[in-house]
Amino acid sequence: MLKDVTRKKRRRAIVINSLAVAGALVLFTLLGFVHRKQKSTVCWKLDVQIEATEGQCYLSEKLVSKLANEATDSIIGAELNQIDIDAIHKKIAENSSVKEAHVYTTVDGRCVVRVLQRTPVARIFNTDGSSFYLDKDGFTMALSSYYTAKVPVYVGSIHEKMCATSFKDYATDDAYLKATQLDDIYAFTSFIAGNEFWNAQVEHVHINDAAEFEIIPRVGNHRINMGNAYNLEEKFKKLMAFYANTVHTKDLNQYSSINVEYDGQVVCVKR
């Protein structure tokens, strides 16, 4: 009886292994067929797919197609295995509005380019008149001809330049962080974005020669000096208390400036 059970188990194992081997052979045969078919298939379409950022596009299919065609000799009409996928990917990824790029060919003869855009969180105006976005991952991003992001604007004594890396890559480099303003602008913007009231109230920020953040609010004809980008929660808490308990909205115009940079106090200057 025990021998019969052992024989059955062996036969079952042999059948299972045989089926697995047969399945693998079929799979490899199909893959070989697909590979041979792709080698001889001619590309008939450059299929550009752009994932919109919060419903907005900072790139166009026409622009991405142009970049792809500049990267290699030919796409439409070329055999799929002759298309330089790596060159196309490199060219498109160099665009500052591109967060991720995926390029591949399909069995039916398409060259697919999928693009994920960056998400701008702030717009920066330099003293030299140049302007660019700062994105949520700490990268700089060129302005778009297709859409203008509705984000806080930073002006004043700013001397930043666009670069291919994120300031976050230098989070442990004290010398770099001391030289750049991008980390402070990012911290200030992030705090504003996380608060519904301040997100609605703050759209324009001036950075003075002392690297202090001065808010030009939507409501009220005054400036709010926040000092540096540290202890923002405490500073905004003081400012909110001042708004809520000290003055009414209709009285805000009697002040030319409100200063909350000092510990435990709010300093106001009347007109």
PDB file of C-alpha atoms in Angstrom:
ATOM      1  CA  MET A   1       0.000   0.000   0.000  1.00  0.00           C
ATOM      2  CA  LEU A   2       2.783   2.428   0.929  1.00  0.00           C
ATOM      3  CA  LYS A   3       4.614   1.557  -2.307  1.00  0.00           C
ATOM      4  CA  ASP A   4       1.510   2.362  -4.383  1.00  0.00           C
ATOM      5  CA  VAL A   5       1.202   5.796  -2.738  1.00  0.00           C
ATOM      6  CA  THR A   6       4.903   6.472  -3.392  1.00  0.00           C
ATOM      7  CA  ARG A   7       4.514   5.461  -7.062  1.00  0.00           C
ATOM      8  CA  LYS A   8       1.503   7.747  -7.492  1.00  0.00           C
ATOM      9  CA  LYS A   9       3.416  10.680  -5.998  1.00  0.00           C
ATOM     10  CA  ARG A  10       6.332  10.042  -8.324  1.00  0.00           C
ATOM     11  CA  ARG A  11       4.043   9.824 -11.368  1.00  0.00           C
ATOM     12  CA  ARG A  12       2.300  13.049 -10.321  1.00  0.00           C
ATOM     13  CA  ALA A  13       5.651  14.800  -9.912  1.00  0.00           C
ATOM     14  CA  ILE A  14       6.793  13.563 -13.347  1.00  0.00           C
ATOM     15  CA  VAL A  15       3.570  14.822 -14.975  1.00  0.00           C
ATOM     16  CA  ILE A  16       3.842  18.229 -13.286  1.00  0.00           C
ATOM     17  CA  ASN A  17       7.488  18.600 -14.252  1.00  0.00           C
ATOM     18  CA  SER A  18       6.733  17.543 -17.824  1.00  0.00           C
ATOM     19  CA  LEU A  19       3.944  20.091 -18.094  1.00  0.00           C
ATOM     20  CA  ALA A  20       6.238  22.800 -16.690  1.00  0.00           C
ATOM     21  CA  VAL A  21       8.947  21.963 -19.241  1.00  0.00           C
ATOM     22  CA  ALA A  22       6.408  21.910 -22.071  1.00  0.00           C
ATOM     23  CA  GLY A  23       4.990  25.232 -20.946  1.00  0.00           C
ATOM     24  CA  ALA A  24       8.441  26.779 -20.812  1.00  0.00           C
ATOM     25  CA  LEU A  25       9.205  25.510 -24.322  1.00  0.00           C
ATOM     26  CA  VAL A  26       5.967  26.995 -25.638  1.00  0.00           C
ATOM     27  CA  LEU A  27       6.717  30.293 -23.906  1.00  0.00           C
ATOM     28  CA  PHE A  28      10.244  30.486 -25.315  1.00  0.00           C
ATOM     29  CA  THR A  29       8.894  29.615 -28.760  1.00  0.00           C
ATOM     30  CA  LEU A  30       6.336  32.416 -28.548  1.00  0.00           C
ATOM     31  CA  LEU A  31       8.936  34.884 -27.289  1.00  0.00           C
ATOM     32  CA  GLY A  32      11.203  33.912 -30.151  1.00  0.00           C
ATOM     33  CA  PHE A  33       8.384  34.425 -32.601  1.00  0.00           C
ATOM     34  CA  VAL A  34       7.575  37.848 -31.104  1.00  0.00           C
ATOM     35  CA  HIS A  35      11.250  38.826 -31.219  1.00  0.00           C
ATOM     36  CA  ARG A  36      11.578  37.798 -34.871  1.00  0.00           C
ATOM     37  CA  LYS A  37       8.335  39.601 -35.712  1.00  0.00           C
ATOM     38  CA  GLN A  38       9.488  42.791 -33.934  1.00  0.00           C
ATOM     39  CA  LYS A  39      12.805  42.726 -35.760  1.00  0.00           C
ATOM     40  CA  SER A  40      11.029  42.797 -39.108  1.00  0.00           C
ATOM     41  CA  THR A  41       8.140  45.067 -38.111  1.00  0.00           C
ATOM     42  CA  VAL A  42       8.236  48.629 -39.412  1.00  0.00           C
ATOM     43  CA  CYS A  43       7.243  51.458 -37.059  1.00  0.00           C
ATOM     44  CA  TRP A  44       4.106  53.152 -38.319  1.00  0.00           C
ATOM     45  CA  LYS A  45       3.362  55.467 -35.358  1.00  0.00           C
ATOM     46  CA  LEU A  46       5.140  57.553 -32.741  1.00  0.00           C
ATOM     47  CA  ASP A  47       2.676  57.309 -29.871  1.00  0.00           C
ATOM     48  CA  VAL A  48       3.277  60.146 -27.377  1.00  0.00           C
ATOM     49  CA  GLN A  49       1.428  59.922 -24.049  1.00  0.00           C
ATOM     50  CA  ILE A  50       1.728  62.786 -21.554  1.00  0.00           C
ATOM     51  CA  GLU A  51       0.387  62.396 -18.047  1.00  0.00           C
ATOM     52  CA  ALA A  52      -1.124  65.746 -17.087  1.00  0.00           C
ATOM     53  CA  THR A  53      -0.095  67.401 -13.819  1.00  0.00           C
ATOM     54  CA  GLU A  54      -3.272  68.205 -11.895  1.00  0.00           C
ATOM     55  CA  GLY A  55      -5.060  68.408 -15.228  1.00  0.00           C
ATOM     56  CA  GLN A  56      -2.490  70.751 -16.806  1.00  0.00           C
ATOM     57  CA  CYS A  57       0.134  70.105 -19.467  1.00  0.00           C
ATOM     58  CA  TYR A  58       3.467  71.918 -19.474  1.00  0.00           C
ATOM     59  CA  LEU A  59       4.541  69.922 -22.526  1.00  0.00           C
ATOM     60  CA  SER A  60       2.791  69.187 -25.806  1.00  0.00           C
ATOM     61  CA  GLU A  61       2.720  66.010 -27.866  1.00  0.00           C
ATOM     62  CA  LYS A  62       4.172  68.041 -30.739  1.00  0.00           C
ATOM     63  CA  LEU A  63       7.178  69.121 -28.637  1.00  0.00           C
ATOM     64  CA  VAL A  64       7.845  65.605 -27.319  1.00  0.00           C
ATOM     65  CA  SER A  65       7.590  64.210 -30.858  1.00  0.00           C
ATOM     66  CA  LYS A  66      10.066  66.841 -32.027  1.00  0.00           C
ATOM     67  CA  LEU A  67      12.531  65.893 -29.280  1.00  0.00           C
ATOM     68  CA  ALA A  68      12.173  62.203 -30.102  1.00  0.00           C
ATOM     69  CA  ASN A  69      12.817  62.761 -33.808  1.00  0.00           C
ATOM     70  CA  GLU A  70      15.841  64.953 -33.039  1.00  0.00           C
ATOM     71  CA  ALA A  71      17.347  62.141 -30.974  1.00  0.00           C
ATOM     72  CA  THR A  72      17.632  59.555 -33.738  1.00  0.00           C
ATOM     73  CA  ASP A  73      17.819  59.279 -37.514  1.00  0.00           C
ATOM     74  CA  SER A  74      14.324  57.979 -38.073  1.00  0.00           C
ATOM     75  CA  ILE A  75      11.365  56.543 -36.219  1.00  0.00           C
ATOM     76  CA  ILE A  76       8.389  56.286 -38.564  1.00  0.00           C
ATOM     77  CA  GLY A  77       9.264  53.815 -41.318  1.00  0.00           C
ATOM     78  CA  ALA A  78      12.214  52.309 -39.457  1.00  0.00           C
ATOM     79  CA  GLU A  79      12.343  48.687 -38.314  1.00  0.00           C
ATOM     80  CA  LEU A  80      11.613  48.518 -34.586  1.00  0.00           C
ATOM     81  CA  ASN A  81      14.972  46.982 -33.721  1.00  0.00           C
ATOM     82  CA  GLN A  82      16.735  49.871 -35.493  1.00  0.00           C
ATOM     83  CA  ILE A  83      15.118  52.605 -33.386  1.00  0.00           C
ATOM     84  CA  ASP A  84      17.543  54.034 -30.817  1.00  0.00           C
ATOM     85  CA  ILE A  85      15.355  53.817 -27.723  1.00  0.00           C
ATOM     86  CA  ASP A  86      18.130  54.958 -25.356  1.00  0.00           C
ATOM     87  CA  ALA A  87      18.868  58.096 -27.379  1.00  0.00           C
ATOM     88  CA  ILE A  88      15.188  59.054 -27.446  1.00  0.00           C
ATOM     89  CA  HIS A  89      14.889  58.528 -23.696  1.00  0.00           C
ATOM     90  CA  LYS A  90      17.986  60.608 -22.966  1.00  0.00           C
ATOM     91  CA  LYS A  91      16.850  63.498 -25.156  1.00  0.00           C
ATOM     92  CA  ILE A  92      13.371  63.690 -23.642  1.00  0.00           C
ATOM     93  CA  ALA A  93      14.587  63.242 -20.050  1.00  0.00           C
ATOM     94  CA  GLU A  94      16.850  66.286 -20.506  1.00  0.00           C
ATOM     95  CA  ASN A  95      13.787  68.543 -20.692  1.00  0.00           C
ATOM     96  CA  SER A  96      13.355  70.223 -17.305  1.00  0.00           C
ATOM     97  CA  SER A  97       9.577  69.673 -17.331  1.00  0.00           C
ATOM     98  CA  VAL A  98      10.012  65.891 -17.546  1.00  0.00           C
ATOM     99  CA  LYS A  99      10.096  63.932 -14.311  1.00  0.00           C
ATOM    100  CA  GLU A 100      10.099  60.479 -15.905  1.00  0.00           C
ATOM    101  CA  ALA A 101      10.250  59.230 -19.479  1.00  0.00           C
ATOM    102  CA  HIS A 102       9.545  55.706 -20.689  1.00  0.00           C
ATOM    103  CA  VAL A 103      10.264  54.716 -24.290  1.00  0.00           C
ATOM    104  CA  TYR A 104       9.510  51.308 -25.806  1.00  0.00           C
ATOM    105  CA  THR A 105       8.266  49.604 -28.968  1.00  0.00           C
ATOM    106  CA  THR A 106       5.243  47.346 -29.339  1.00  0.00           C
ATOM    107  CA  VAL A 107       4.526  44.231 -31.384  1.00  0.00           C
ATOM    108  CA  ASP A 108       1.948  46.105 -33.471  1.00  0.00           C
ATOM    109  CA  GLY A 109       4.599  48.556 -34.729  1.00  0.00           C
ATOM    110  CA  ARG A 110       4.387  51.591 -32.438  1.00  0.00           C
ATOM    111  CA  CYS A 111       7.156  53.500 -30.715  1.00  0.00           C
ATOM    112  CA  VAL A 112       5.602  54.620 -27.446  1.00  0.00           C
ATOM    113  CA  VAL A 113       6.875  57.597 -25.444  1.00  0.00           C
ATOM    114  CA  ARG A 114       5.249  58.000 -22.021  1.00  0.00           C
ATOM    115  CA  VAL A 115       6.054  61.178 -20.117  1.00  0.00           C
ATOM    116  CA  LEU A 116       5.353  62.093 -16.495  1.00  0.00           C
ATOM    117  CA  GLN A 117       5.629  65.840 -15.916  1.00  0.00           C
ATOM    118  CA  ARG A 118       7.097  67.702 -12.966  1.00  0.00           C
ATOM    119  CA  THR A 119       4.784  69.541 -10.568  1.00  0.00           C
ATOM    120  CA  PRO A 120       5.732  73.204  -9.982  1.00  0.00           C
ATOM    121  CA  VAL A 121       5.143  74.628  -6.494  1.00  0.00           C
ATOM    122  CA  ALA A 122       6.722  78.097  -6.769  1.00  0.00           C
ATOM    123  CA  ARG A 123       7.792  80.589  -9.418  1.00  0.00           C
ATOM    124  CA  ILE A 124      11.061  82.458  -8.926  1.00  0.00           C
ATOM    125  CA  PHE A 125      12.072  85.776 -10.487  1.00  0.00           C
ATOM    126  CA  ASN A 126      15.797  86.529 -10.336  1.00  0.00           C
ATOM    127  CA  THR A 127      17.362  89.950 -10.093  1.00  0.00           C
ATOM    128  CA  ASP A 128      18.606  89.496 -13.673  1.00  0.00           C
ATOM    129  CA  GLY A 129      15.021  89.177 -14.918  1.00  0.00           C
ATOM    130  CA  SER A 130      15.091  85.428 -15.555  1.00  0.00           C
ATOM    131  CA  SER A 131      12.291  83.266 -14.215  1.00  0.00           C
ATOM    132  CA  PHE A 132      11.670  79.570 -13.611  1.00  0.00           C
ATOM    133  CA  TYR A 133       9.667  77.177 -11.445  1.00  0.00           C
ATOM    134  CA  LEU A 134      10.715  75.157  -8.417  1.00  0.00           C
ATOM    135  CA  ASP A 135       9.038  71.748  -8.430  1.00  0.00           C
ATOM    136  CA  LYS A 136       7.833  69.599  -5.545  1.00  0.00           C
ATOM    137  CA  ASP A 137      10.935  67.385  -5.710  1.00  0.00           C
ATOM    138  CA  GLY A 138      13.342  70.327  -5.404  1.00  0.00           C
ATOM    139  CA  PHE A 139      14.251  70.574  -9.096  1.00  0.00           C
ATOM    140  CA  THR A 140      14.213  73.756 -11.144  1.00  0.00           C
ATOM    141  CA  MET A 141      11.834  73.749 -14.104  1.00  0.00           C
ATOM    142  CA  ALA A 142      11.686  76.053 -17.121  1.00  0.00           C
ATOM    143  CA  LEU A 143       8.555  78.066 -17.819  1.00  0.00           C
ATOM    144  CA  SER A 144       6.096  76.533 -20.236  1.00  0.00           C
ATOM    145  CA  SER A 145       4.654  78.011 -23.428  1.00  0.00           C
ATOM    146  CA  TYR A 146       1.513  75.935 -22.906  1.00  0.00           C
ATOM    147  CA  TYR A 147       0.427  76.718 -19.356  1.00  0.00           C
ATOM    148  CA  THR A 148       1.288  79.111 -16.524  1.00  0.00           C
ATOM    149  CA  ALA A 149       1.128  77.487 -13.102  1.00  0.00           C
ATOM    150  CA  LYS A 150      -0.871  79.259 -10.402  1.00  0.00           C
ATOM    151  CA  VAL A 151       1.742  79.065  -7.655  1.00  0.00           C
ATOM    152  CA  PRO A 152       3.272  81.554  -5.165  1.00  0.00           C
ATOM    153  CA  VAL A 153       5.653  84.018  -6.823  1.00  0.00           C
ATOM    154  CA  TYR A 154       9.006  84.931  -5.238  1.00  0.00           C
ATOM    155  CA  VAL A 155      10.788  88.139  -6.228  1.00  0.00           C
ATOM    156  CA  GLY A 156      13.470  90.434  -4.816  1.00  0.00           C
ATOM    157  CA  SER A 157      17.091  89.718  -3.963  1.00  0.00           C
ATOM    158  CA  ILE A 158      17.262  86.282  -5.597  1.00  0.00           C
ATOM    159  CA  HIS A 159      20.281  85.076  -7.559  1.00  0.00           C
ATOM    160  CA  GLU A 160      19.424  81.450  -8.269  1.00  0.00           C
ATOM    161  CA  LYS A 161      20.060  79.670 -11.553  1.00  0.00           C
ATOM    162  CA  MET A 162      18.437  76.636 -13.086  1.00  0.00           C
ATOM    163  CA  CYS A 163      20.302  73.382 -12.562  1.00  0.00           C
ATOM    164  CA  ALA A 164      19.861  69.729 -13.514  1.00  0.00           C
ATOM    165  CA  THR A 165      19.884  68.411  -9.944  1.00  0.00           C
ATOM    166  CA  SER A 166      17.600  68.864  -6.948  1.00  0.00           C
ATOM    167  CA  PHE A 167      18.724  70.932  -3.978  1.00  0.00           C
ATOM    168  CA  LYS A 168      17.525  67.966  -1.907  1.00  0.00           C
ATOM    169  CA  ASP A 169      20.485  65.972  -3.236  1.00  0.00           C
ATOM    170  CA  TYR A 170      22.688  68.294  -1.170  1.00  0.00           C
ATOM    171  CA  ALA A 171      20.677  68.073   2.055  1.00  0.00           C
ATOM    172  CA  THR A 172      23.827  67.253   4.047  1.00  0.00           C
ATOM    173  CA  ASP A 173      26.052  69.808   2.314  1.00  0.00           C
ATOM    174  CA  ASP A 174      26.055  72.813   4.665  1.00  0.00           C
ATOM    175  CA  ALA A 175      28.132  74.954   2.296  1.00  0.00           C
ATOM    176  CA  TYR A 176      25.706  74.417  -0.564  1.00  0.00           C
ATOM    177  CA  LEU A 177      22.639  75.059   1.569  1.00  0.00           C
ATOM    178  CA  LYS A 178      24.205  78.246   2.878  1.00  0.00           C
ATOM    179  CA  ALA A 179      24.797  79.456  -0.682  1.00  0.00           C
ATOM    180  CA  THR A 180      21.354  78.669  -2.084  1.00  0.00           C
ATOM    181  CA  GLN A 181      17.912  80.116  -1.334  1.00  0.00           C
ATOM    182  CA  LEU A 182      16.005  77.279  -2.950  1.00  0.00           C
ATOM    183  CA  ASP A 183      15.709  75.250   0.256  1.00  0.00           C
ATOM    184  CA  ASP A 184      14.253  78.215   2.159  1.00  0.00           C
ATOM    185  CA  ILE A 185      11.837  79.048  -0.662  1.00  0.00           C
ATOM    186  CA  TYR A 186      10.784  75.407  -0.769  1.00  0.00           C
ATOM    187  CA  ALA A 187      10.233  75.284   3.018  1.00  0.00           C
ATOM    188  CA  PHE A 188       8.218  78.514   2.925  1.00  0.00           C
ATOM    189  CA  THR A 189       6.113  77.290   0.000  1.00  0.00           C
ATOM    190  CA  SER A 190       5.494  73.896   1.587  1.00  0.00           C
ATOM    191  CA  PHE A 191       4.207  75.479   4.775  1.00  0.00           C
ATOM    192  CA  ILE A 192       1.844  77.752   2.862  1.00  0.00           C
ATOM    193  CA  ALA A 193       0.561  74.864   0.738  1.00  0.00           C
ATOM    194  CA  GLY A 194      -0.259  72.878   3.861  1.00  0.00           C
ATOM    195  CA  ASN A 195      -2.575  75.549   5.268  1.00  0.00           C
ATOM    196  CA  GLU A 196      -5.837  76.364   3.478  1.00  0.00           C
ATOM    197  CA  PHE A 197      -6.046  79.957   4.770  1.00  0.00           C
ATOM    198  CA  TRP A 198      -2.441  80.927   3.979  1.00  0.00           C
ATOM    199  CA  ASN A 199      -2.562  79.106   0.671  1.00  0.00           C
ATOM    200  CA  ALA A 200      -5.398  81.451  -0.309  1.00  0.00           C
ATOM    201  CA  GLN A 201      -3.861  84.577   1.246  1.00  0.00           C
ATOM    202  CA  VAL A 202      -0.237  84.305   0.080  1.00  0.00           C
ATOM    203  CA  GLU A 203       0.512  84.596  -3.634  1.00  0.00           C
ATOM    204  CA  HIS A 204       3.415  87.070  -3.743  1.00  0.00           C
ATOM    205  CA  VAL A 205       6.556  86.984  -1.569  1.00  0.00           C
ATOM    206  CA  HIS A 206       9.442  89.456  -1.656  1.00  0.00           C
ATOM    207  CA  ILE A 207      12.886  88.426  -0.387  1.00  0.00           C
ATOM    208  CA  ASN A 208      14.899  91.431   0.769  1.00  0.00           C
ATOM    209  CA  ASP A 209      18.683  91.905   0.889  1.00  0.00           C
ATOM    210  CA  ALA A 210      18.766  90.405   4.388  1.00  0.00           C
ATOM    211  CA  ALA A 211      17.157  87.205   3.028  1.00  0.00           C
ATOM    212  CA  GLU A 212      13.942  87.950   4.931  1.00  0.00           C
ATOM    213  CA  PHE A 213      10.607  86.809   3.533  1.00  0.00           C
ATOM    214  CA  GLU A 214       8.067  89.606   3.139  1.00  0.00           C
ATOM    215  CA  ILE A 215       4.541  88.573   2.226  1.00  0.00           C
ATOM    216  CA  ILE A 216       2.437  90.858   0.049  1.00  0.00           C
ATOM    217  CA  PRO A 217      -0.994  89.423   0.920  1.00  0.00           C
ATOM    218  CA  ARG A 218      -4.103  89.314  -1.227  1.00  0.00           C
ATOM    219  CA  VAL A 219      -6.165  91.022   1.472  1.00  0.00           C
ATOM    220  CA  GLY A 220      -4.816  94.219   3.025  1.00  0.00           C
ATOM    221  CA  ASN A 221      -2.499  96.925   1.739  1.00  0.00           C
ATOM    222  CA  HIS A 222       0.508  96.030   3.881  1.00  0.00           C
ATOM    223  CA  ARG A 223       3.581  93.820   4.003  1.00  0.00           C
ATOM    224  CA  ILE A 224       4.239  91.029   6.466  1.00  0.00           C
ATOM    225  CA  ASN A 225       7.860  90.467   7.449  1.00  0.00           C
ATOM    226  CA  MET A 226       8.347  86.817   8.387  1.00  0.00           C
ATOM    227  CA  GLY A 227      12.124  87.008   8.839  1.00  0.00           C
ATOM    228  CA  ASN A 228      13.947  83.852   7.732  1.00  0.00           C
ATOM    229  CA  ALA A 229      12.325  80.537   6.818  1.00  0.00           C
ATOM    230  CA  TYR A 230      12.752  79.006  10.301  1.00  0.00           C
ATOM    231  CA  ASN A 231      10.078  78.531  12.988  1.00  0.00           C
ATOM    232  CA  LEU A 232       7.379  79.194  10.390  1.00  0.00           C
ATOM    233  CA  GLU A 233       4.673  77.423  12.352  1.00  0.00           C
ATOM    234  CA  GLU A 234       5.162  79.720  15.344  1.00  0.00           C
ATOM    235  CA  LYS A 235       5.375  82.856  13.189  1.00  0.00           C
ATOM    236  CA  PHE A 236       2.226  82.083  11.233  1.00  0.00           C
ATOM    237  CA  LYS A 237       0.448  81.165  14.460  1.00  0.00           C
ATOM    238  CA  LYS A 238       1.257  84.642  15.861  1.00  0.00           C
ATOM    239  CA  LEU A 239       0.115  86.263  12.650  1.00  0.00           C
ATOM    240  CA  MET A 240      -3.156  84.336  12.665  1.00  0.00           C
ATOM    241  CA  ALA A 241      -3.793  85.351  16.273  1.00  0.00           C
ATOM    242  CA  PHE A 242      -3.127  88.967  15.326  1.00  0.00           C
ATOM    243  CA  TYR A 243      -5.551  88.742  12.418  1.00  0.00           C
ATOM    244  CA  ALA A 244      -8.230  87.025  14.488  1.00  0.00           C
ATOM    245  CA  ASN A 245      -8.058  88.920  17.780  1.00  0.00           C
ATOM    246  CA  THR A 246      -6.373  92.275  17.239  1.00  0.00           C
ATOM    247  CA  VAL A 247      -7.786  93.791  14.095  1.00  0.00           C
ATOM    248  CA  HIS A 248     -10.709  93.369  11.756  1.00  0.00           C
ATOM    249  CA  THR A 249     -10.071  92.899   8.042  1.00  0.00           C
ATOM    250  CA  LYS A 250     -11.353  96.411   7.341  1.00  0.00           C
ATOM    251  CA  ASP A 251      -8.693  97.840   9.693  1.00  0.00           C
ATOM    252  CA  LEU A 252      -5.682  96.132   8.117  1.00  0.00           C
ATOM    253  CA  ASN A 253      -5.026  99.021   5.748  1.00  0.00           C
ATOM    254  CA  GLN A 254      -4.047 101.294   8.631  1.00  0.00           C
ATOM    255  CA  TYR A 255      -0.760  99.353   8.857  1.00  0.00           C
ATOM    256  CA  SER A 256       2.067  99.619   6.371  1.00  0.00           C
ATOM    257  CA  SER A 257       3.883  96.600   7.806  1.00  0.00           C
ATOM    258  CA  ILE A 258       3.431  93.731  10.252  1.00  0.00           C
ATOM    259  CA  ASN A 259       6.528  92.001  11.602  1.00  0.00           C
ATOM    260  CA  VAL A 260       6.367  88.571  13.250  1.00  0.00           C
ATOM    261  CA  GLU A 261      10.039  87.592  13.067  1.00  0.00           C
ATOM    262  CA  TYR A 262      10.716  88.314  16.749  1.00  0.00           C
ATOM    263  CA  ASP A 263       9.947  85.785  19.480  1.00  0.00           C
ATOM    264  CA  GLY A 264       6.701  86.338  21.362  1.00  0.00           C
ATOM    265  CA  GLN A 265       5.673  89.597  19.695  1.00  0.00           C
ATOM    266  CA  VAL A 266       4.077  91.173  16.660  1.00  0.00           C
ATOM    267  CA  VAL A 267       5.460  94.582  15.647  1.00  0.00           C
ATOM    268  CA  CYS A 268       3.243  96.814  13.524  1.00  0.00           C
ATOM    269  CA  VAL A 269       3.958 100.095  11.773  1.00  0.00           C
ATOM    270  CA  LYS A 270       1.043 102.430  11.126  1.00  0.00           C
ATOM    271  CA  ARG A 271       0.850 104.542   8.002  1.00  0.00           C
TER     272      ARG A 271
END
